[in-house]
Structures are given as C-alpha cells and as structure tokens.
mmCIF file of C-alpha atoms in Angstrom:
data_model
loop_
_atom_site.group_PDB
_atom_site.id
_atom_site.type_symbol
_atom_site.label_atom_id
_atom_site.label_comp_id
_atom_site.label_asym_id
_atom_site.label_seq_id
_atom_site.Cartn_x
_atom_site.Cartn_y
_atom_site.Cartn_z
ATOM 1 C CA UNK A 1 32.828 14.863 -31.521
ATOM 2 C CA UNK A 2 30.749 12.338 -33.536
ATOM 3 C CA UNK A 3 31.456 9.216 -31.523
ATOM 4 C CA UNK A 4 31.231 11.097 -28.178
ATOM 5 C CA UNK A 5 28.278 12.529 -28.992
ATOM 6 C CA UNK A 6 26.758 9.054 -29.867
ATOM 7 C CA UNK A 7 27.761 7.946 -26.891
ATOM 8 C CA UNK A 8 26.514 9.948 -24.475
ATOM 9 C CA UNK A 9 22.858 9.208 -26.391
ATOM 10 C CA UNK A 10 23.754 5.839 -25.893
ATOM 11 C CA UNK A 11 25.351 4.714 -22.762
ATOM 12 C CA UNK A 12 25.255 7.911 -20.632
ATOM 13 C CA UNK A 13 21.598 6.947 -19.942
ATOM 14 C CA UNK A 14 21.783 3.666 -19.054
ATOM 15 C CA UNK A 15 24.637 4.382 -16.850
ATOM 16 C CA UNK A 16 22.984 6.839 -14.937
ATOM 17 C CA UNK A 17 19.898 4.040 -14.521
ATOM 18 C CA UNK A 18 22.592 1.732 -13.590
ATOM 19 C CA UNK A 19 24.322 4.263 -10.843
ATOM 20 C CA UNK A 20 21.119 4.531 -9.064
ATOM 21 C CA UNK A 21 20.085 0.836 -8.825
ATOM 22 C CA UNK A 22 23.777 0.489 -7.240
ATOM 23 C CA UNK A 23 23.258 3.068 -4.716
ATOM 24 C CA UNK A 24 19.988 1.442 -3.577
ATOM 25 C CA UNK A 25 20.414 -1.240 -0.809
ATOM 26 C CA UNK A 26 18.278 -4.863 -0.292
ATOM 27 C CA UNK A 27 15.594 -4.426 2.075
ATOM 28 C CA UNK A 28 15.247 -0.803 2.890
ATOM 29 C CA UNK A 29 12.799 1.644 1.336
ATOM 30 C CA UNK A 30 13.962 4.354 -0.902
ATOM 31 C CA UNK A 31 13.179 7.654 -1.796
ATOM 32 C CA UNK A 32 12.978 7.343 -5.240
ATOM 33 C CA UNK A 33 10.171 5.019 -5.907
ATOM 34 C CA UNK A 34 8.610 4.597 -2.485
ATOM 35 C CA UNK A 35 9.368 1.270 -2.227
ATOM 36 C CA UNK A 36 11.729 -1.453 -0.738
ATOM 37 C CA UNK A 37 13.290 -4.589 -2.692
ATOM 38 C CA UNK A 38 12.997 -7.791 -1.128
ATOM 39 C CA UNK A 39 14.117 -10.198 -3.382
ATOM 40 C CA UNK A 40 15.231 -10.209 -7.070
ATOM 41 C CA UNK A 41 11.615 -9.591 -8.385
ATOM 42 C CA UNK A 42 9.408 -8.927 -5.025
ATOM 43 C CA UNK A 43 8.953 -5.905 -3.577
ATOM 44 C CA UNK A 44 6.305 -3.831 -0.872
ATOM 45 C CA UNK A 45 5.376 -0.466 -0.944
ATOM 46 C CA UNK A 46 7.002 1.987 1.912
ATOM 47 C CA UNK A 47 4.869 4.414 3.620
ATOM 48 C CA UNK A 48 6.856 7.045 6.012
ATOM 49 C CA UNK A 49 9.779 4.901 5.364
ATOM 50 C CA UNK A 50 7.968 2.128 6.641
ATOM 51 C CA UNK A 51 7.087 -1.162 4.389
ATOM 52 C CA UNK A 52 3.647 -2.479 3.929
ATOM 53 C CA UNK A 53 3.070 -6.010 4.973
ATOM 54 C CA UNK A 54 1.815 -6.806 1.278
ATOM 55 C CA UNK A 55 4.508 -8.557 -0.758
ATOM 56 C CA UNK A 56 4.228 -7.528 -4.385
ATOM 57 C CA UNK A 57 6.096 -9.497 -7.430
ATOM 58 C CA UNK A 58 7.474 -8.177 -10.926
ATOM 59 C CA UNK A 59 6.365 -9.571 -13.952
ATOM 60 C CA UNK A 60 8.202 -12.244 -15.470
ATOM 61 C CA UNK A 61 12.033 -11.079 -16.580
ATOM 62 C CA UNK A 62 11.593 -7.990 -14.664
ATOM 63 C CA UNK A 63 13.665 -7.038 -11.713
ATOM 64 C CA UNK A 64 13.114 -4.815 -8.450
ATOM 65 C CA UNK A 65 15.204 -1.800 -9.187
ATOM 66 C CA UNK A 66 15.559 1.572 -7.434
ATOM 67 C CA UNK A 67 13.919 3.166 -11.109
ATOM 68 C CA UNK A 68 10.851 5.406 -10.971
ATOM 69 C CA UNK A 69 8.979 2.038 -12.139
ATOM 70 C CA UNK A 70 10.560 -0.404 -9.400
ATOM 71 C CA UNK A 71 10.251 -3.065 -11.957
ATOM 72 C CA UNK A 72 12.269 -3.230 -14.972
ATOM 73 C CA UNK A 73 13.028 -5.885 -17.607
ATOM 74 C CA UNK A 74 16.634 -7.459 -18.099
ATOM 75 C CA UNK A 75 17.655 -5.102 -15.204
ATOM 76 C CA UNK A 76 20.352 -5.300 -12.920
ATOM 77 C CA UNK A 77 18.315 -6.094 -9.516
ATOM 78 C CA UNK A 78 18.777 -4.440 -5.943
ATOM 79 C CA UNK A 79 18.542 -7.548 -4.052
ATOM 80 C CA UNK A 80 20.840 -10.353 -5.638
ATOM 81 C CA UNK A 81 19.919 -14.181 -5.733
ATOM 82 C CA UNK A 82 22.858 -14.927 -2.956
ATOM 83 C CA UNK A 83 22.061 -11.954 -0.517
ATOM 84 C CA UNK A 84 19.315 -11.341 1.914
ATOM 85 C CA UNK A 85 17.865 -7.793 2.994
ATOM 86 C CA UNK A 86 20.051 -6.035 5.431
ATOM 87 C CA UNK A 87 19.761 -6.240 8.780
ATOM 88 C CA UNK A 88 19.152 -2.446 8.992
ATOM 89 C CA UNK A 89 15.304 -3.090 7.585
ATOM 90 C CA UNK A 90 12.839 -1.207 9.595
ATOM 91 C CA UNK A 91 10.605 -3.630 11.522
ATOM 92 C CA UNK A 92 6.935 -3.228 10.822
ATOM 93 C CA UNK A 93 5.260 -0.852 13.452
ATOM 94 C CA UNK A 94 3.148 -2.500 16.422
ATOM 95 C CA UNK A 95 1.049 -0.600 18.643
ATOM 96 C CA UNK A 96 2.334 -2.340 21.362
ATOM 97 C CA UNK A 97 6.164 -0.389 21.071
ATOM 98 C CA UNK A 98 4.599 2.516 19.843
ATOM 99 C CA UNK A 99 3.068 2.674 23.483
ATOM 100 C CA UNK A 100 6.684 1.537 25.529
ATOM 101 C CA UNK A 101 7.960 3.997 24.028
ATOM 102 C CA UNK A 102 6.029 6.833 25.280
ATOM 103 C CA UNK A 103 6.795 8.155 28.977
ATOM 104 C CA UNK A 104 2.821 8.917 29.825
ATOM 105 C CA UNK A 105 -0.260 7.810 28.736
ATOM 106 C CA UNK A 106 -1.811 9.498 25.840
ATOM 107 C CA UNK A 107 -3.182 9.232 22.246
ATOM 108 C CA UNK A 108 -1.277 7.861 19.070
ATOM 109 C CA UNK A 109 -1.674 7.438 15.943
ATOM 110 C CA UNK A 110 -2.539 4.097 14.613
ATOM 111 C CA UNK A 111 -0.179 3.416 11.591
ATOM 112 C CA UNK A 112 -2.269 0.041 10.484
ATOM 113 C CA UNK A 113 -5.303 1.989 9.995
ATOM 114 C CA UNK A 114 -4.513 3.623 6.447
ATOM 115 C CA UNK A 115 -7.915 5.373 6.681
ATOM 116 C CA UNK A 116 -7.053 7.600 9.934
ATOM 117 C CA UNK A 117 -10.338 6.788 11.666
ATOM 118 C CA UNK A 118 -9.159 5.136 14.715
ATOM 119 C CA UNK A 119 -6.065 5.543 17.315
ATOM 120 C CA UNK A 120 -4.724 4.636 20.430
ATOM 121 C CA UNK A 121 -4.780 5.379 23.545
ATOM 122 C CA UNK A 122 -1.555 4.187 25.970
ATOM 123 C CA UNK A 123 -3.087 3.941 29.379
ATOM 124 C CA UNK A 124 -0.088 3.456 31.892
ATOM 125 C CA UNK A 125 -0.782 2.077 35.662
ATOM 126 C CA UNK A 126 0.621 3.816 38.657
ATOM 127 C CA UNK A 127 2.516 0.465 38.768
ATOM 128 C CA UNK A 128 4.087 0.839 35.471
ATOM 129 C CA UNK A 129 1.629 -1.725 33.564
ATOM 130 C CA UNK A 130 0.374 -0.559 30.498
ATOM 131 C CA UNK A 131 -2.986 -1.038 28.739
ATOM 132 C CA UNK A 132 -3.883 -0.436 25.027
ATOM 133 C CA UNK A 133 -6.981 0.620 23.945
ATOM 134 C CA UNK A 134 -8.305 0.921 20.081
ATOM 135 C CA UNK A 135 -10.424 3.906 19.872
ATOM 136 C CA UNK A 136 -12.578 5.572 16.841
ATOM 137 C CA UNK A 137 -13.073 8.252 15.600
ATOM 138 C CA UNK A 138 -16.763 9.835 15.105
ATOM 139 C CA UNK A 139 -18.311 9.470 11.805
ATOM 140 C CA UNK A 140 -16.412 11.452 9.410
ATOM 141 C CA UNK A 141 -13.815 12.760 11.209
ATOM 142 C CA UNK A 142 -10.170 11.358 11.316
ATOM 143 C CA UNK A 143 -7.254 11.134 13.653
ATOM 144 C CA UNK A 144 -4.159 14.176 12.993
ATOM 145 C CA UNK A 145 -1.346 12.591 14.513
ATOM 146 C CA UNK A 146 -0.011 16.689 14.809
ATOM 147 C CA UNK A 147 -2.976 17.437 16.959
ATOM 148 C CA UNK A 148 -3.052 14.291 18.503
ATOM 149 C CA UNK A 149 -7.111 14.549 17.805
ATOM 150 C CA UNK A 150 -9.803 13.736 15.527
ATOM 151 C CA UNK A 151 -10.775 16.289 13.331
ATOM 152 C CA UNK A 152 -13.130 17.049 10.021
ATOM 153 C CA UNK A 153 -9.912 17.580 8.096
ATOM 154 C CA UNK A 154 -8.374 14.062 6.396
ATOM 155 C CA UNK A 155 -4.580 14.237 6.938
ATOM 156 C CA UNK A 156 -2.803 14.011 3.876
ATOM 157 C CA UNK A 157 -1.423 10.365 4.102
ATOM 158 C CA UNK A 158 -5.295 8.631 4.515
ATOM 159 C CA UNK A 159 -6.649 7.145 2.081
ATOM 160 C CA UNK A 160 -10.643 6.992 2.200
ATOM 161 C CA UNK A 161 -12.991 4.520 3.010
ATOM 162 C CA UNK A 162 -15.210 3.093 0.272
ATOM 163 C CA UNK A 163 -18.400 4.933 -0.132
ATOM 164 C CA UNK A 164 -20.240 2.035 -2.060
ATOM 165 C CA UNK A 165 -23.487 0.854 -0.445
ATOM 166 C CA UNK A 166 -23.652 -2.203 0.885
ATOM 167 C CA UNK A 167 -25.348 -5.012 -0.727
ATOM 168 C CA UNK A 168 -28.567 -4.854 1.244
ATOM 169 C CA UNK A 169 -28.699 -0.973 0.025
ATOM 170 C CA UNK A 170 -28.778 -1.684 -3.372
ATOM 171 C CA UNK A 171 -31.877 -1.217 -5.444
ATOM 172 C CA UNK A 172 -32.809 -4.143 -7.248
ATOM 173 C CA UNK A 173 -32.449 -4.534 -11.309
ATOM 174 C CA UNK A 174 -35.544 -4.647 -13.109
ATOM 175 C CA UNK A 175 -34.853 -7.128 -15.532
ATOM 176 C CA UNK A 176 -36.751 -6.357 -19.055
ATOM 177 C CA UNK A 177 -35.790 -10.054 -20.901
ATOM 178 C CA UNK A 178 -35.020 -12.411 -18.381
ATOM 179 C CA UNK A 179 -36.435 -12.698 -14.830
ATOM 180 C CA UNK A 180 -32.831 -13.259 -13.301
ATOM 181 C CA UNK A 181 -30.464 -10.409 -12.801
ATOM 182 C CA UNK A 182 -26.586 -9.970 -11.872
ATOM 183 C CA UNK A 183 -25.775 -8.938 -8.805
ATOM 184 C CA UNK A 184 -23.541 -5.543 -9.133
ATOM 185 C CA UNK A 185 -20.388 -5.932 -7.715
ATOM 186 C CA UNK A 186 -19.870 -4.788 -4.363
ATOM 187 C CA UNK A 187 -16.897 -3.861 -2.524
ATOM 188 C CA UNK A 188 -18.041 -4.795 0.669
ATOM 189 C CA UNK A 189 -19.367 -8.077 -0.147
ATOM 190 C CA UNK A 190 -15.881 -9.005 -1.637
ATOM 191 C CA UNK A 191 -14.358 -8.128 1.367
ATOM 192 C CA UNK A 192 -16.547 -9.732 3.464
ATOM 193 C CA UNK A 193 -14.966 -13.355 3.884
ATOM 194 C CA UNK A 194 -11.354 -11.970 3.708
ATOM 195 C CA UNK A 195 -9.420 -12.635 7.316
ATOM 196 C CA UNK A 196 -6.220 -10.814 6.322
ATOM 197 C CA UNK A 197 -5.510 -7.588 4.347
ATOM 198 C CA UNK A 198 -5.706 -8.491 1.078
ATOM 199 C CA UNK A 199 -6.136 -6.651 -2.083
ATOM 200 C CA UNK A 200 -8.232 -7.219 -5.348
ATOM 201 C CA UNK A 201 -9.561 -5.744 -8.454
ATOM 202 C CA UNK A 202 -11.341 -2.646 -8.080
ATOM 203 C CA UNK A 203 -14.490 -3.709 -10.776
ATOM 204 C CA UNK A 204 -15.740 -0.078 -10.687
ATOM 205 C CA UNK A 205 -12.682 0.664 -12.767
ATOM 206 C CA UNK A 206 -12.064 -0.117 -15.959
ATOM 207 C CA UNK A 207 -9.076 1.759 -15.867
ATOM 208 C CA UNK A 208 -7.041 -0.227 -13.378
ATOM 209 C CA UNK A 209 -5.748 2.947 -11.588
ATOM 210 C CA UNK A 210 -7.400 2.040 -8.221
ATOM 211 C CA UNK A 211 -8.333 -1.795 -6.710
ATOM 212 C CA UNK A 212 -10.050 -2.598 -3.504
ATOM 213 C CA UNK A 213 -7.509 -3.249 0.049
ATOM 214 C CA UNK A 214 -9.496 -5.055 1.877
ATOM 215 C CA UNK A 215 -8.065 -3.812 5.860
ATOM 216 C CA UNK A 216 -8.087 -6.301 8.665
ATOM 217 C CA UNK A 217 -7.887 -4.819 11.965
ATOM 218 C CA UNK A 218 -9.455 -6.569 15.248
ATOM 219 C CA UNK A 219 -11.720 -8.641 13.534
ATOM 220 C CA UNK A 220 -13.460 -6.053 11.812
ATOM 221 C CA UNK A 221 -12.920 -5.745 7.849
ATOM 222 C CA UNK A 222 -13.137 -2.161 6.154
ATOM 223 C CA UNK A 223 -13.560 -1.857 2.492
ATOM 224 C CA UNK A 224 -11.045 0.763 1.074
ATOM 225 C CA UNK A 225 -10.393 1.895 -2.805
ATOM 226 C CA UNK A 226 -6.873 3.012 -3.097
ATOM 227 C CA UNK A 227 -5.205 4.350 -5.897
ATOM 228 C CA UNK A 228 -1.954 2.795 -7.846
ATOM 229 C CA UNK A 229 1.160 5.447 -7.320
ATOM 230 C CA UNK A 230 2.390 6.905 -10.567
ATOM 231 C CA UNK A 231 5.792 5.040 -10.707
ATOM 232 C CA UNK A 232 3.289 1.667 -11.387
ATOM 233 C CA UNK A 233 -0.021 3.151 -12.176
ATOM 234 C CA UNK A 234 -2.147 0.038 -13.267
ATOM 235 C CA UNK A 235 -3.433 -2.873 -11.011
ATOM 236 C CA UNK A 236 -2.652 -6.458 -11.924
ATOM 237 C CA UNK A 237 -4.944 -8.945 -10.457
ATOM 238 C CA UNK A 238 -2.117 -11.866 -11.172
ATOM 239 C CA UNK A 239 0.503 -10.277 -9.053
ATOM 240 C CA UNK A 240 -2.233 -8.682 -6.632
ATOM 241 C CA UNK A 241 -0.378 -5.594 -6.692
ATOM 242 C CA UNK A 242 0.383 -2.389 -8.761
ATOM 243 C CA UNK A 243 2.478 -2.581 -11.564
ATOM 244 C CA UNK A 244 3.880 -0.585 -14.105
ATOM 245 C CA UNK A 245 2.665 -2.480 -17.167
ATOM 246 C CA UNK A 246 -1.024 -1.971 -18.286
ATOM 247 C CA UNK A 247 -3.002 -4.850 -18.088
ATOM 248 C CA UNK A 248 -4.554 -6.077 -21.158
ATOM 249 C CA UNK A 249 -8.247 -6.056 -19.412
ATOM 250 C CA UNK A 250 -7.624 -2.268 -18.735
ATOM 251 C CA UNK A 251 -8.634 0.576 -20.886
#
C-alpha cells in the first residue's frame, strides 16, 4: 500500500501530463489551451479553431505542449524536430472564400477585424462576378455575426479598441524643475509606423496582463489593448507574445 501509494503521488501525475501532450497533434489547435503547436517551441494562439497569424516562441528549454500553460520546461513537445504540422491545419480565413462560398450576396463577418467594427459585404453580379466591399460600422456599435448587423451590444469574442487619446489630445506636462518634459506613452503613436500586425508592450501596465496589437487592415492601423489568456497570463516583450512566466519588469 506504501509504495503504491507513493507512486501514484509520483508518477500518476506526470503520466496524465504526458497522456495529453500525446493525444495533441502538430499543427492543429486544441481545446485545451487554445492554441496550436508549430514547431518544438513556437506556437500561435487559435481563435474559433482558427490560428492567429502571430507566431509566438517558448522560452529557452521549454516546449509547446498541449498543458494549460502551452509551454513547459524539459517537456515532451507536440511537434517533434523531424515532423512538420499536418496537413489537416486549418488555412487562415480570407475574405475572399468567405464570399465564394456564399450562394447570394450579403453581409459577413470579418474574422481579421478582432474589434468587430467592420464587415463585409459579398456583392455578386448577375454574371456570376463577385465584388467585396469592407464596410464599418457606426461609432460604437459592432458587427453580430448572429444578426448579421451592427449593433450597441459587443459580441463576446471582440476585443476593444484602445480608448487612449491620441498624442495631439494630450495636455501638456508642466514641468516644475526642468523646462523639458517626457512625452507619455501613447498607444497610438507606437502604432503609428507599424505596416503589419504586430504586438508590443502595453506601458500602461505594469502588470504585464495586457500589451498593445497593433491591427493592420487596408492600410489603416487601429490601436487595440488585449489581454494575456490565463493559461500564459504575462506579456514578454522578448518573445512578443504571452507567456506563462512573469517577466522580471512586471509587478
């Protein structure tokens, strides 16, 4: 009774850990964590089963698992070093299949707006052609995909746009020692040279549970403050990405 007790402390654990990382396959998102392995140590979030085109990487000697933490040290990975992601990986969504694969025109939602504040509308021609436009929504209202409408309600799944003012908006610092001042940080003006999605530190935030995605769409750059998911709750400028280990610049 002794030693089986001992081991079922022990090793039961570690084989149930074990179990699930087997079960998970390279490449496709799981349930679990939300997430989808890509390589040994790189993986990208999944959202409605679909992953995001930002690539995310482990910290050093830890491995993409299938764990409530994706990342774990000394672990046995999903992907291994001489396979590649199955072939069954869900291709990233396009507005332009979204629309051939309607039968009429008619509004959908765009899936590469996280915020919900714009869709699409497939316009088909009596001779078949099809036209795609990129509409928005009016201030303050957001798309419902169930409705197939904008509405005052934010669906559940959009994340909301950054509220800080931009730099022009800003009162001034009245310096009391010196006659130059710091410019606070802005989330707009970082964004504002970015020509791809990108994401950075959140300076607002001491506590490293949200960072600034800076979305690309059309040209036009919107300034968005997400939050970390609980399975890797801190942000970690190195690995531009969310990770389960707490920075040491984070309180």
């Amino acid at each position: 009774y002794s030693f089986l007790s001992t081991f079922v402390a022990t090793y039961v654990p570690e084989f149930k850990i074990l179990a699930q990382h087997a079960a998970a396959t390279c490449g496709v998102c799981q349930p679990v964590s939300r997430t989808v392995c890509l390589s040994e140590n790189t993986f990208s979030a999944c959202v409605k089963g679909v992953p995001l085109n930002d690539i995310i990487k482990c910290p050093t000697n830890f491995f993409c698992t299938d764990g409530d933490y994706t990342c774990y040290e000394n672990a046995d990975p999903v992907c291994k070093a001489d396979s590649a992601p199955e072939t069954t990986t869900v291709k990233p969504w396009t507005a332009e299949e979204a629309c051939q694969q309607t039968t009429k025109s008619g509004f959908l939602e765009n899936e590469n707006d996280p915020t919900c504040t714009s869709y699409l509308y497939c316009k088909f021609a009596t001779d078949g052609s099809l036209e795609i436009l990129n509409l928005n929504c009016p201030t303050n209202k957001y798309f419902d995909a169930s409705i197939k409408g904008c509405t005052d309600t934010k669906p559940a799944e959009c994340t909301e746009v950054s509220t800080t003012l931009p730099t022009d908006e800003i009162p001034a610092t009245i310096a009391t020692t010196t006659t130059t001042t710091e410019k606070p940080w802005s989330a707009e003006e970082t964004c504002l040279n970015v020509t791809k999605s990108t994401s950075f530190t959140n300076e607002d935030d001491p506590t490293c549970a949200t960072y600034l995605f800076c979305y690309v769409a059309n040209g036009a750059v919107k300034a968005l403050i997400k939050s970390c998911p609980s399975t890797t709750p801190y942000f970690d400028s190195t690995i531009s990405g969310c990770s389960a280990i707490k920075p040491n610049n984070c309180t």
